[in-house]
PDB file of C-alpha atoms in Angstrom:
ATOM      1  CA  UNK A 402      70.102  81.520  89.269  1.00  0.00           C
ATOM      2  CA  UNK A 403      73.330  80.917  88.159  1.00  0.00           C
ATOM      3  CA  UNK A 404      76.218  80.758  91.100  1.00  0.00           C
ATOM      4  CA  UNK A 405      79.638  80.971  90.254  1.00  0.00           C
ATOM      5  CA  UNK A 406      82.347  79.669  92.794  1.00  0.00           C
ATOM      6  CA  UNK A 407      85.826  80.852  91.576  1.00  0.00           C
ATOM      7  CA  UNK A 408      88.390  82.720  91.178  1.00  0.00           C
ATOM      8  CA  UNK A 409      89.368  86.845  91.184  1.00  0.00           C
ATOM      9  CA  UNK A 410      92.012  88.035  89.630  1.00  0.00           C
ATOM     10  CA  UNK A 411      93.575  91.498  88.334  1.00  0.00           C
ATOM     11  CA  UNK A 412      95.693  90.952  85.071  1.00  0.00           C
ATOM     12  CA  UNK A 413      98.878  92.359  84.358  1.00  0.00           C
ATOM     13  CA  UNK A 414      98.761  92.097  80.353  1.00  0.00           C
ATOM     14  CA  UNK A 415     101.679  92.869  78.627  1.00  0.00           C
ATOM     15  CA  UNK A 416     101.511  92.672  74.703  1.00  0.00           C
ATOM     16  CA  UNK A 417     104.863  91.942  73.898  1.00  0.00           C
ATOM     17  CA  UNK A 418     106.600  88.039  72.245  1.00  0.00           C
ATOM     18  CA  UNK A 419     107.324  85.897  74.878  1.00  0.00           C
ATOM     19  CA  UNK A 420     111.239  86.349  75.997  1.00  0.00           C
ATOM     20  CA  UNK A 421     113.692  83.525  75.732  1.00  0.00           C
ATOM     21  CA  UNK A 422     115.645  82.556  78.740  1.00  0.00           C
ATOM     22  CA  UNK A 423     117.692  85.284  80.395  1.00  0.00           C
ATOM     23  CA  UNK A 424     116.406  88.084  77.794  1.00  0.00           C
ATOM     24  CA  UNK A 425     114.721  91.102  78.110  1.00  0.00           C
ATOM     25  CA  UNK A 426     112.149  92.446  75.891  1.00  0.00           C
ATOM     26  CA  UNK A 427     110.786  95.979  75.768  1.00  0.00           C
ATOM     27  CA  UNK A 428     106.742  95.712  75.892  1.00  0.00           C
ATOM     28  CA  UNK A 429     104.164  97.292  72.893  1.00  0.00           C
ATOM     29  CA  UNK A 430     102.228  98.029  75.753  1.00  0.00           C
ATOM     30  CA  UNK A 431     101.116  97.224  79.647  1.00  0.00           C
ATOM     31  CA  UNK A 432      97.367  97.506  81.093  1.00  0.00           C
ATOM     32  CA  UNK A 433      95.597  96.145  83.942  1.00  0.00           C
ATOM     33  CA  UNK A 434      92.486  94.144  83.998  1.00  0.00           C
ATOM     34  CA  UNK A 435      89.975  92.854  86.080  1.00  0.00           C
ATOM     35  CA  UNK A 436      89.792  89.076  85.113  1.00  0.00           C
ATOM     36  CA  UNK A 437      89.833  85.542  87.121  1.00  0.00           C
ATOM     37  CA  UNK A 438      88.390  83.007  85.515  1.00  0.00           C
ATOM     38  CA  UNK A 439      85.419  82.716  88.544  1.00  0.00           C
ATOM     39  CA  UNK A 440      85.033  86.856  87.688  1.00  0.00           C
ATOM     40  CA  UNK A 441      84.648  86.430  83.973  1.00  0.00           C
ATOM     41  CA  UNK A 442      82.072  83.802  84.166  1.00  0.00           C
ATOM     42  CA  UNK A 443      79.925  85.408  86.713  1.00  0.00           C
ATOM     43  CA  UNK A 444      80.581  89.003  84.680  1.00  0.00           C
ATOM     44  CA  UNK A 445      79.552  86.996  81.240  1.00  0.00           C
ATOM     45  CA  UNK A 446      76.523  84.957  82.887  1.00  0.00           C
ATOM     46  CA  UNK A 447      74.945  88.376  84.553  1.00  0.00           C
ATOM     47  CA  UNK A 448      75.885  90.356  81.046  1.00  0.00           C
ATOM     48  CA  UNK A 449      74.266  88.122  79.260  1.00  0.00           C
ATOM     49  CA  UNK A 450      70.588  87.972  80.843  1.00  0.00           C
ATOM     50  CA  UNK A 451      71.283  86.001  83.969  1.00  0.00           C
ATOM     51  CA  UNK A 452      70.648  86.643  87.903  1.00  0.00           C
ATOM     52  CA  UNK A 453      74.361  85.965  88.919  1.00  0.00           C
ATOM     53  CA  UNK A 454      76.135  85.606  92.287  1.00  0.00           C
ATOM     54  CA  UNK A 455      79.907  85.228  92.702  1.00  0.00           C
ATOM     55  CA  UNK A 456      81.518  82.921  95.287  1.00  0.00           C
ATOM     56  CA  UNK A 457      85.355  84.109  95.337  1.00  0.00           C
ATOM     57  CA  UNK A 458      87.557  85.524  98.096  1.00  0.00           C
ATOM     58  CA  UNK A 459      89.598  89.060  97.578  1.00  0.00           C
ATOM     59  CA  UNK A 460      92.595  90.843 100.037  1.00  0.00           C
ATOM     60  CA  UNK A 461      91.974  93.583 101.843  1.00  0.00           C
ATOM     61  CA  UNK A 462      93.339  95.638  99.124  1.00  0.00           C
ATOM     62  CA  UNK A 463      93.208  97.620  96.424  1.00  0.00           C
ATOM     63  CA  UNK A 464      92.826  95.519  93.917  1.00  0.00           C
ATOM     64  CA  UNK A 465      90.471  93.408  95.590  1.00  0.00           C
ATOM     65  CA  UNK A 466      88.191  96.721  96.211  1.00  0.00           C
ATOM     66  CA  UNK A 467      88.706  97.083  92.870  1.00  0.00           C
ATOM     67  CA  UNK A 468      87.604  93.009  91.557  1.00  0.00           C
ATOM     68  CA  UNK A 469      84.523  93.520  93.419  1.00  0.00           C
ATOM     69  CA  UNK A 470      83.410  96.635  92.045  1.00  0.00           C
ATOM     70  CA  UNK A 471      83.910  95.299  88.370  1.00  0.00           C
ATOM     71  CA  UNK A 472      81.411  92.698  89.760  1.00  0.00           C
ATOM     72  CA  UNK A 473      78.864  95.522  91.128  1.00  0.00           C
ATOM     73  CA  UNK A 474      79.273  97.038  87.447  1.00  0.00           C
ATOM     74  CA  UNK A 475      77.970  93.826  85.660  1.00  0.00           C
ATOM     75  CA  UNK A 476      75.399  93.236  87.794  1.00  0.00           C
ATOM     76  CA  UNK A 477      76.985  90.019  89.899  1.00  0.00           C
ATOM     77  CA  UNK A 478      75.414  89.720  93.340  1.00  0.00           C
ATOM     78  CA  UNK A 479      79.303  90.298  94.999  1.00  0.00           C
ATOM     79  CA  UNK A 480      77.903  89.852  98.524  1.00  0.00           C
ATOM     80  CA  UNK A 481      79.403  86.301  98.869  1.00  0.00           C
ATOM     81  CA  UNK A 482      83.057  87.601  97.839  1.00  0.00           C
ATOM     82  CA  UNK A 483      84.608  87.853 101.205  1.00  0.00           C
ATOM     83  CA  UNK A 484      87.941  89.152 102.230  1.00  0.00           C
ATOM     84  CA  UNK A 485      90.589  87.133 103.478  1.00  0.00           C
ATOM     85  CA  UNK A 486      94.453  87.600 104.942  1.00  0.00           C
ATOM     86  CA  UNK A 487      95.811  87.422 101.827  1.00  0.00           C
ATOM     87  CA  UNK A 488      96.685  89.639  98.819  1.00  0.00           C
ATOM     88  CA  UNK A 489      94.214  89.526  95.841  1.00  0.00           C
ATOM     89  CA  UNK A 490      94.722  86.715  93.164  1.00  0.00           C
ATOM     90  CA  UNK A 491      96.968  88.402  90.477  1.00  0.00           C
ATOM     91  CA  UNK A 492      97.759  86.475  86.980  1.00  0.00           C
ATOM     92  CA  UNK A 493     100.536  88.158  84.709  1.00  0.00           C
ATOM     93  CA  UNK A 494      99.545  87.673  80.848  1.00  0.00           C
ATOM     94  CA  UNK A 495     101.843  87.664  77.400  1.00  0.00           C
ATOM     95  CA  UNK A 496      99.536  88.161  74.712  1.00  0.00           C
ATOM     96  CA  UNK A 497     101.111  87.598  71.176  1.00  0.00           C
ATOM     97  CA  UNK A 498      99.625  87.944  68.099  1.00  0.00           C
ATOM     98  CA  UNK A 499      96.288  87.544  69.655  1.00  0.00           C
ATOM     99  CA  UNK A 500      97.478  84.454  71.869  1.00  0.00           C
ATOM    100  CA  UNK A 501      98.148  84.569  75.508  1.00  0.00           C
ATOM    101  CA  UNK A 502     100.017  82.735  78.043  1.00  0.00           C
ATOM    102  CA  UNK A 503      99.049  83.354  81.922  1.00  0.00           C
ATOM    103  CA  UNK A 504     101.064  82.685  85.184  1.00  0.00           C
ATOM    104  CA  UNK A 505      98.145  83.041  88.625  1.00  0.00           C
ATOM    105  CA  UNK A 506      99.735  83.958  91.499  1.00  0.00           C
ATOM    106  CA  UNK A 507      96.348  82.721  93.531  1.00  0.00           C
ATOM    107  CA  UNK A 508      96.973  84.151  97.051  1.00  0.00           C
ATOM    108  CA  UNK A 509      93.441  84.657  98.325  1.00  0.00           C
ATOM    109  CA  UNK A 510      91.517  82.580  95.952  1.00  0.00           C
ATOM    110  CA  UNK A 511      93.279  79.285  98.017  1.00  0.00           C
ATOM    111  CA  UNK A 512      91.847  80.598 101.215  1.00  0.00           C
ATOM    112  CA  UNK A 513      87.893  79.334 101.335  1.00  0.00           C
ATOM    113  CA  UNK A 514      86.742  76.913 103.735  1.00  0.00           C
ATOM    114  CA  UNK A 515      83.775  74.655 103.575  1.00  0.00           C
ATOM    115  CA  UNK A 516      81.433  75.720 105.813  1.00  0.00           C
ATOM    116  CA  UNK A 517      81.609  79.047 104.040  1.00  0.00           C
ATOM    117  CA  UNK A 518      80.372  77.205 100.639  1.00  0.00           C
ATOM    118  CA  UNK A 519      77.433  75.400 102.208  1.00  0.00           C
ATOM    119  CA  UNK A 520      76.734  78.973 103.742  1.00  0.00           C
ATOM    120  CA  UNK A 521      77.275  80.657  99.910  1.00  0.00           C
ATOM    121  CA  UNK A 522      74.916  78.072  98.484  1.00  0.00           C
ATOM    122  CA  UNK A 523      71.809  78.197 101.389  1.00  0.00           C
ATOM    123  CA  UNK A 524      69.637  79.716  98.993  1.00  0.00           C
ATOM    124  CA  UNK A 525      70.176  77.305  95.902  1.00  0.00           C
ATOM    125  CA  UNK A 526      67.020  75.382  94.311  1.00  0.00           C
ATOM    126  CA  UNK A 527      66.772  72.257  92.398  1.00  0.00           C
ATOM    127  CA  UNK A 528      67.546  73.878  88.501  1.00  0.00           C
ATOM    128  CA  UNK A 529      69.781  76.255  90.137  1.00  0.00           C
ATOM    129  CA  UNK A 530      73.086  76.201  87.706  1.00  0.00           C
ATOM    130  CA  UNK A 531      76.871  76.185  89.776  1.00  0.00           C
ATOM    131  CA  UNK A 532      80.008  77.115  87.666  1.00  0.00           C
ATOM    132  CA  UNK A 533      83.164  76.124  88.853  1.00  0.00           C
ATOM    133  CA  UNK A 534      87.058  75.944  87.988  1.00  0.00           C
ATOM    134  CA  UNK A 535      90.285  75.146  88.719  1.00  0.00           C
ATOM    135  CA  UNK A 536      91.950  78.177  90.377  1.00  0.00           C
ATOM    136  CA  UNK A 537      91.077  77.430  93.654  1.00  0.00           C
ATOM    137  CA  UNK A 538      91.596  74.263  95.541  1.00  0.00           C
ATOM    138  CA  UNK A 539      90.124  70.463  94.120  1.00  0.00           C
ATOM    139  CA  UNK A 540      88.772  70.199  97.616  1.00  0.00           C
ATOM    140  CA  UNK A 541      86.812  72.791  97.633  1.00  0.00           C
ATOM    141  CA  UNK A 542      85.337  72.519  94.166  1.00  0.00           C
ATOM    142  CA  UNK A 543      84.375  68.553  94.945  1.00  0.00           C
ATOM    143  CA  UNK A 544      82.507  70.081  98.143  1.00  0.00           C
ATOM    144  CA  UNK A 545      80.637  72.319  96.348  1.00  0.00           C
ATOM    145  CA  UNK A 546      79.913  70.193  93.449  1.00  0.00           C
ATOM    146  CA  UNK A 547      78.458  67.409  95.766  1.00  0.00           C
ATOM    147  CA  UNK A 548      76.790  70.153  98.015  1.00  0.00           C
ATOM    148  CA  UNK A 549      75.202  71.369  94.448  1.00  0.00           C
ATOM    149  CA  UNK A 550      74.337  67.852  93.284  1.00  0.00           C
ATOM    150  CA  UNK A 551      72.345  67.305  96.470  1.00  0.00           C
ATOM    151  CA  UNK A 552      69.916  70.205  96.269  1.00  0.00           C
ATOM    152  CA  UNK A 553      69.377  69.256  92.446  1.00  0.00           C
ATOM    153  CA  UNK A 554      71.546  72.027  90.701  1.00  0.00           C
ATOM    154  CA  UNK A 555      72.698  71.786  87.174  1.00  0.00           C
ATOM    155  CA  UNK A 556      76.672  71.212  87.348  1.00  0.00           C
ATOM    156  CA  UNK A 557      79.449  72.851  85.080  1.00  0.00           C
ATOM    157  CA  UNK A 558      83.300  72.073  85.742  1.00  0.00           C
ATOM    158  CA  UNK A 559      85.492  74.218  83.370  1.00  0.00           C
ATOM    159  CA  UNK A 560      88.497  72.661  84.417  1.00  0.00           C
ATOM    160  CA  UNK A 561      91.490  74.701  83.851  1.00  0.00           C
ATOM    161  CA  UNK A 562      94.172  75.369  84.568  1.00  0.00           C
ATOM    162  CA  UNK A 563      94.644  71.710  83.883  1.00  0.00           C
ATOM    163  CA  UNK A 564      95.200  69.650  86.685  1.00  0.00           C
ATOM    164  CA  UNK A 565      96.489  66.217  85.839  1.00  0.00           C
ATOM    165  CA  UNK A 566      96.033  64.811  89.149  1.00  0.00           C
ATOM    166  CA  UNK A 567      92.400  65.814  89.830  1.00  0.00           C
ATOM    167  CA  UNK A 568      90.111  63.534  92.397  1.00  0.00           C
ATOM    168  CA  UNK A 569      88.241  61.123  90.170  1.00  0.00           C
ATOM    169  CA  UNK A 570      85.141  61.754  92.327  1.00  0.00           C
ATOM    170  CA  UNK A 571      84.883  65.198  91.151  1.00  0.00           C
ATOM    171  CA  UNK A 572      83.606  63.958  87.783  1.00  0.00           C
ATOM    172  CA  UNK A 573      80.653  61.884  89.135  1.00  0.00           C
ATOM    173  CA  UNK A 574      78.985  65.129  90.153  1.00  0.00           C
ATOM    174  CA  UNK A 575      79.976  67.481  86.804  1.00  0.00           C
ATOM    175  CA  UNK A 576      76.562  67.847  84.351  1.00  0.00           C
ATOM    176  CA  UNK A 577      78.742  69.690  81.718  1.00  0.00           C
ATOM    177  CA  UNK A 578      82.397  69.610  81.485  1.00  0.00           C
ATOM    178  CA  UNK A 579      83.969  72.072  79.038  1.00  0.00           C
ATOM    179  CA  UNK A 580      87.837  71.574  78.356  1.00  0.00           C
ATOM    180  CA  UNK A 581      89.971  73.290  75.964  1.00  0.00           C
ATOM    181  CA  UNK A 582      92.045  71.287  73.171  1.00  0.00           C
ATOM    182  CA  UNK A 583      95.445  70.912  75.825  1.00  0.00           C
ATOM    183  CA  UNK A 584      93.133  70.160  79.136  1.00  0.00           C
ATOM    184  CA  UNK A 585      90.956  67.518  76.838  1.00  0.00           C
ATOM    185  CA  UNK A 586      94.583  65.538  76.446  1.00  0.00           C
ATOM    186  CA  UNK A 587      95.478  65.856  79.808  1.00  0.00           C
ATOM    187  CA  UNK A 588      92.367  64.321  81.082  1.00  0.00           C
ATOM    188  CA  UNK A 589      91.768  61.701  78.748  1.00  0.00           C
ATOM    189  CA  UNK A 590      95.236  61.480  77.204  1.00  0.00           C
ATOM    190  CA  UNK A 591      93.745  62.228  74.049  1.00  0.00           C
ATOM    191  CA  UNK A 592      94.253  64.835  71.163  1.00  0.00           C
ATOM    192  CA  UNK A 593      91.395  65.710  69.812  1.00  0.00           C
ATOM    193  CA  UNK A 594      92.848  66.474  66.468  1.00  0.00           C
ATOM    194  CA  UNK A 595      90.037  65.003  64.225  1.00  0.00           C
ATOM    195  CA  UNK A 596      86.641  63.284  64.494  1.00  0.00           C
ATOM    196  CA  UNK A 597      87.853  60.143  65.597  1.00  0.00           C
ATOM    197  CA  UNK A 598      90.055  61.655  68.124  1.00  0.00           C
ATOM    198  CA  UNK A 599      87.131  63.833  69.452  1.00  0.00           C
ATOM    199  CA  UNK A 600      84.619  60.822  69.596  1.00  0.00           C
ATOM    200  CA  UNK A 601      87.004  58.800  71.519  1.00  0.00           C
ATOM    201  CA  UNK A 602      88.018  61.990  73.429  1.00  0.00           C
ATOM    202  CA  UNK A 603      84.232  62.570  74.224  1.00  0.00           C
ATOM    203  CA  UNK A 604      83.707  58.767  75.216  1.00  0.00           C
ATOM    204  CA  UNK A 605      86.634  58.929  77.805  1.00  0.00           C
ATOM    205  CA  UNK A 606      84.746  61.849  79.430  1.00  0.00           C
ATOM    206  CA  UNK A 607      81.206  59.980  79.730  1.00  0.00           C
ATOM    207  CA  UNK A 608      83.488  56.871  81.098  1.00  0.00           C
ATOM    208  CA  UNK A 609      84.822  59.123  83.998  1.00  0.00           C
ATOM    209  CA  UNK A 610      81.228  60.312  84.787  1.00  0.00           C
ATOM    210  CA  UNK A 611      80.070  63.463  83.073  1.00  0.00           C
ATOM    211  CA  UNK A 612      76.782  64.007  81.164  1.00  0.00           C
ATOM    212  CA  UNK A 613      77.382  66.211  78.879  1.00  0.00           C
ATOM    213  CA  UNK A 614      80.788  67.575  77.433  1.00  0.00           C
ATOM    214  CA  UNK A 615      81.905  71.450  75.207  1.00  0.00           C
ATOM    215  CA  UNK A 616      85.341  70.663  73.858  1.00  0.00           C
ATOM    216  CA  UNK A 617      86.893  74.343  73.075  1.00  0.00           C
ATOM    217  CA  UNK A 618      88.566  73.848  69.781  1.00  0.00           C
ATOM    218  CA  UNK A 619      90.910  77.067  69.215  1.00  0.00           C
ATOM    219  CA  UNK A 620      90.287  78.639  65.266  1.00  0.00           C
ATOM    220  CA  UNK A 621      88.459  75.271  64.760  1.00  0.00           C
ATOM    221  CA  UNK A 622      85.772  76.190  66.640  1.00  0.00           C
ATOM    222  CA  UNK A 623      84.187  73.974  69.139  1.00  0.00           C
ATOM    223  CA  UNK A 624      82.059  70.686  69.700  1.00  0.00           C
ATOM    224  CA  UNK A 625      79.165  69.935  72.110  1.00  0.00           C
ATOM    225  CA  UNK A 626      78.332  66.269  72.790  1.00  0.00           C
ATOM    226  CA  UNK A 627      75.324  65.249  74.169  1.00  0.00           C
ATOM    227  CA  UNK A 628      74.596  61.602  74.384  1.00  0.00           C
ATOM    228  CA  UNK A 629      75.430  59.779  71.105  1.00  0.00           C
ATOM    229  CA  UNK A 630      75.274  62.912  69.463  1.00  0.00           C
ATOM    230  CA  UNK A 631      78.645  64.958  68.663  1.00  0.00           C
ATOM    231  CA  UNK A 632      78.036  68.588  67.043  1.00  0.00           C
ATOM    232  CA  UNK A 633      80.498  70.829  65.270  1.00  0.00           C
ATOM    233  CA  UNK A 634      80.540  74.474  65.996  1.00  0.00           C
ATOM    234  CA  UNK A 635      82.289  76.149  63.441  1.00  0.00           C
ATOM    235  CA  UNK A 636      84.499  79.354  64.187  1.00  0.00           C
ATOM    236  CA  UNK A 637      84.155  82.819  62.544  1.00  0.00           C
ATOM    237  CA  UNK A 638      86.560  84.193  59.895  1.00  0.00           C
ATOM    238  CA  UNK A 639      87.259  87.259  62.435  1.00  0.00           C
ATOM    239  CA  UNK A 640      90.203  88.898  63.367  1.00  0.00           C
ATOM    240  CA  UNK A 641      91.554  87.688  66.549  1.00  0.00           C
ATOM    241  CA  UNK A 642      93.042  90.564  69.150  1.00  0.00           C
ATOM    242  CA  UNK A 643      93.096  88.777  72.638  1.00  0.00           C
ATOM    243  CA  UNK A 644      91.963  85.527  73.721  1.00  0.00           C
ATOM    244  CA  UNK A 645      92.118  86.217  77.245  1.00  0.00           C
ATOM    245  CA  UNK A 646      88.323  85.361  78.540  1.00  0.00           C
ATOM    246  CA  UNK A 647      87.393  83.594  75.666  1.00  0.00           C
ATOM    247  CA  UNK A 648      86.352  79.910  77.250  1.00  0.00           C
ATOM    248  CA  UNK A 649      85.100  82.077  80.065  1.00  0.00           C
ATOM    249  CA  UNK A 650      82.488  84.120  78.268  1.00  0.00           C
ATOM    250  CA  UNK A 651      81.922  80.576  76.496  1.00  0.00           C
ATOM    251  CA  UNK A 652      81.050  78.885  80.015  1.00  0.00           C
ATOM    252  CA  UNK A 653      78.951  82.240  81.536  1.00  0.00           C
ATOM    253  CA  UNK A 654      76.801  82.398  78.213  1.00  0.00           C
ATOM    254  CA  UNK A 655      76.270  78.688  77.818  1.00  0.00           C
ATOM    255  CA  UNK A 656      74.759  78.536  81.713  1.00  0.00           C
ATOM    256  CA  UNK A 657      72.733  81.981  80.558  1.00  0.00           C
ATOM    257  CA  UNK A 658      71.023  80.223  77.438  1.00  0.00           C
ATOM    258  CA  UNK A 659      70.718  76.920  79.807  1.00  0.00           C
ATOM    259  CA  UNK A 660      69.135  79.108  82.411  1.00  0.00           C
ATOM    260  CA  UNK A 661      66.788  80.447  80.114  1.00  0.00           C
ATOM    261  CA  UNK A 662      65.442  76.963  79.400  1.00  0.00           C
ATOM    262  CA  UNK A 663      67.544  76.913  75.641  1.00  0.00           C
ATOM    263  CA  UNK A 664      68.267  73.024  74.213  1.00  0.00           C
ATOM    264  CA  UNK A 665      72.023  72.421  74.835  1.00  0.00           C
ATOM    265  CA  UNK A 666      73.073  72.947  71.323  1.00  0.00           C
ATOM    266  CA  UNK A 667      71.617  75.766  70.683  1.00  0.00           C
ATOM    267  CA  UNK A 668      72.797  77.496  74.048  1.00  0.00           C
ATOM    268  CA  UNK A 669      76.366  76.183  72.716  1.00  0.00           C
ATOM    269  CA  UNK A 670      75.894  77.731  69.563  1.00  0.00           C
ATOM    270  CA  UNK A 671      75.243  81.396  71.144  1.00  0.00           C
ATOM    271  CA  UNK A 672      77.945  80.571  73.486  1.00  0.00           C
ATOM    272  CA  UNK A 673      80.288  80.370  70.423  1.00  0.00           C
ATOM    273  CA  UNK A 674      78.907  83.685  69.326  1.00  0.00           C
ATOM    274  CA  UNK A 675      79.336  85.201  72.300  1.00  0.00           C
ATOM    275  CA  UNK A 676      83.254  84.193  72.762  1.00  0.00           C
ATOM    276  CA  UNK A 677      83.661  85.307  69.317  1.00  0.00           C
ATOM    277  CA  UNK A 678      83.050  88.683  70.195  1.00  0.00           C
ATOM    278  CA  UNK A 679      85.726  88.720  73.081  1.00  0.00           C
ATOM    279  CA  UNK A 680      88.630  87.480  71.209  1.00  0.00           C
ATOM    280  CA  UNK A 681      87.847  90.558  69.050  1.00  0.00           C
ATOM    281  CA  UNK A 682      88.514  93.006  72.025  1.00  0.00           C
ATOM    282  CA  UNK A 683      91.342  93.678  74.373  1.00  0.00           C
ATOM    283  CA  UNK A 684      91.318  92.377  78.296  1.00  0.00           C
ATOM    284  CA  UNK A 685      89.239  89.972  80.564  1.00  0.00           C
ATOM    285  CA  UNK A 686      85.832  91.456  82.132  1.00  0.00           C
ATOM    286  CA  UNK A 687      86.134  94.262  79.944  1.00  0.00           C
ATOM    287  CA  UNK A 688      85.887  92.528  76.911  1.00  0.00           C
ATOM    288  CA  UNK A 689      82.644  89.968  76.946  1.00  0.00           C
ATOM    289  CA  UNK A 690      79.968  91.530  75.274  1.00  0.00           C
ATOM    290  CA  UNK A 691      76.454  92.469  76.002  1.00  0.00           C
ATOM    291  CA  UNK A 692      73.183  90.702  75.565  1.00  0.00           C
ATOM    292  CA  UNK A 693      72.492  92.773  72.674  1.00  0.00           C
ATOM    293  CA  UNK A 694      75.788  92.619  71.297  1.00  0.00           C
ATOM    294  CA  UNK A 695      76.023  88.506  71.396  1.00  0.00           C
ATOM    295  CA  UNK A 696      72.504  87.850  70.469  1.00  0.00           C
ATOM    296  CA  UNK A 697      72.753  90.000  67.329  1.00  0.00           C
ATOM    297  CA  UNK A 698      75.793  88.026  66.209  1.00  0.00           C
ATOM    298  CA  UNK A 699      73.619  84.949  66.906  1.00  0.00           C
ATOM    299  CA  UNK A 700      70.972  85.765  64.544  1.00  0.00           C
ATOM    300  CA  UNK A 701      73.436  86.657  61.760  1.00  0.00           C
ATOM    301  CA  UNK A 702      75.069  83.309  62.452  1.00  0.00           C
ATOM    302  CA  UNK A 703      71.501  81.214  61.819  1.00  0.00           C
ATOM    303  CA  UNK A 704      71.213  83.623  58.967  1.00  0.00           C
ATOM    304  CA  UNK A 705      73.966  82.885  57.358  1.00  0.00           C
ATOM    305  CA  UNK A 706      73.200  79.121  57.819  1.00  0.00           C
ATOM    306  CA  UNK A 707      69.787  79.594  56.411  1.00  0.00           C
ATOM    307  CA  UNK A 708      71.755  81.738  53.229  1.00  0.00           C
ATOM    308  CA  UNK A 709      74.225  78.826  52.847  1.00  0.00           C
ATOM    309  CA  UNK A 710      71.095  76.124  52.979  1.00  0.00           C
ATOM    310  CA  UNK A 711      69.040  77.824  50.514  1.00  0.00           C
ATOM    311  CA  UNK A 712      71.779  78.244  48.006  1.00  0.00           C
TER     312      UNK A 712
END
């Protein structure tokens, strides 16, 4: 069972170049999508084959109803998503040439209480997985990670958005951390530009207390680190449409395969394939692939590796 503690946001997406100070620009298009890092990761885990429950907060508004309905459609248990006395969270996203810039208004996402976290995790068992991120209060993240480790759960932290003054205690309760390049530099002070700096950043993350690490490197792919072994997972040569939810898809896919008993490196390779599909599509939760699509892409990459090896 995978439990995802995190944010639910309604995404307002404009496709345009980012305006300069004091400038008004016309968007090529504008759409709304269901998102939030927590919700995206829960949808990914569920669509990719794992029983998944979302722990989150929404407002008693139309956006909240839409966000909960999106979870249900994907097969996520949304019974732990409670309505709070605030508007639902929203994200304003600018997409330019496939890359995005995001501003988040947390709203109801910041209305958690620690006792509610304990209630939401009451049925969790040893070996279950907890995923969390930082679009909710760090104190709640810390409490949930502590509770999860006390139960023998596997914990995954996506340290996004990056919080420079994140309590150091958090990392001692994290099994797997998955920062991108920017988050890696903020957490470690090291920009993972090459193999040497990647190794140094991983060493620093270990020193913080995490057991394993996955560094998302954008167009360079990703690296997964376990013990002294650092494995490069190369990105595919594909057309990028929208990078929104790519990292969330990776996390959900990683958890789904770990929950199914796959080893860490294989789970990371599968997660990378799933994330690569996401960036070829518009939107957040809507862009996440099905299990069949991700498995087909995974098999293709394995076949390509065999072909290259034989050649």
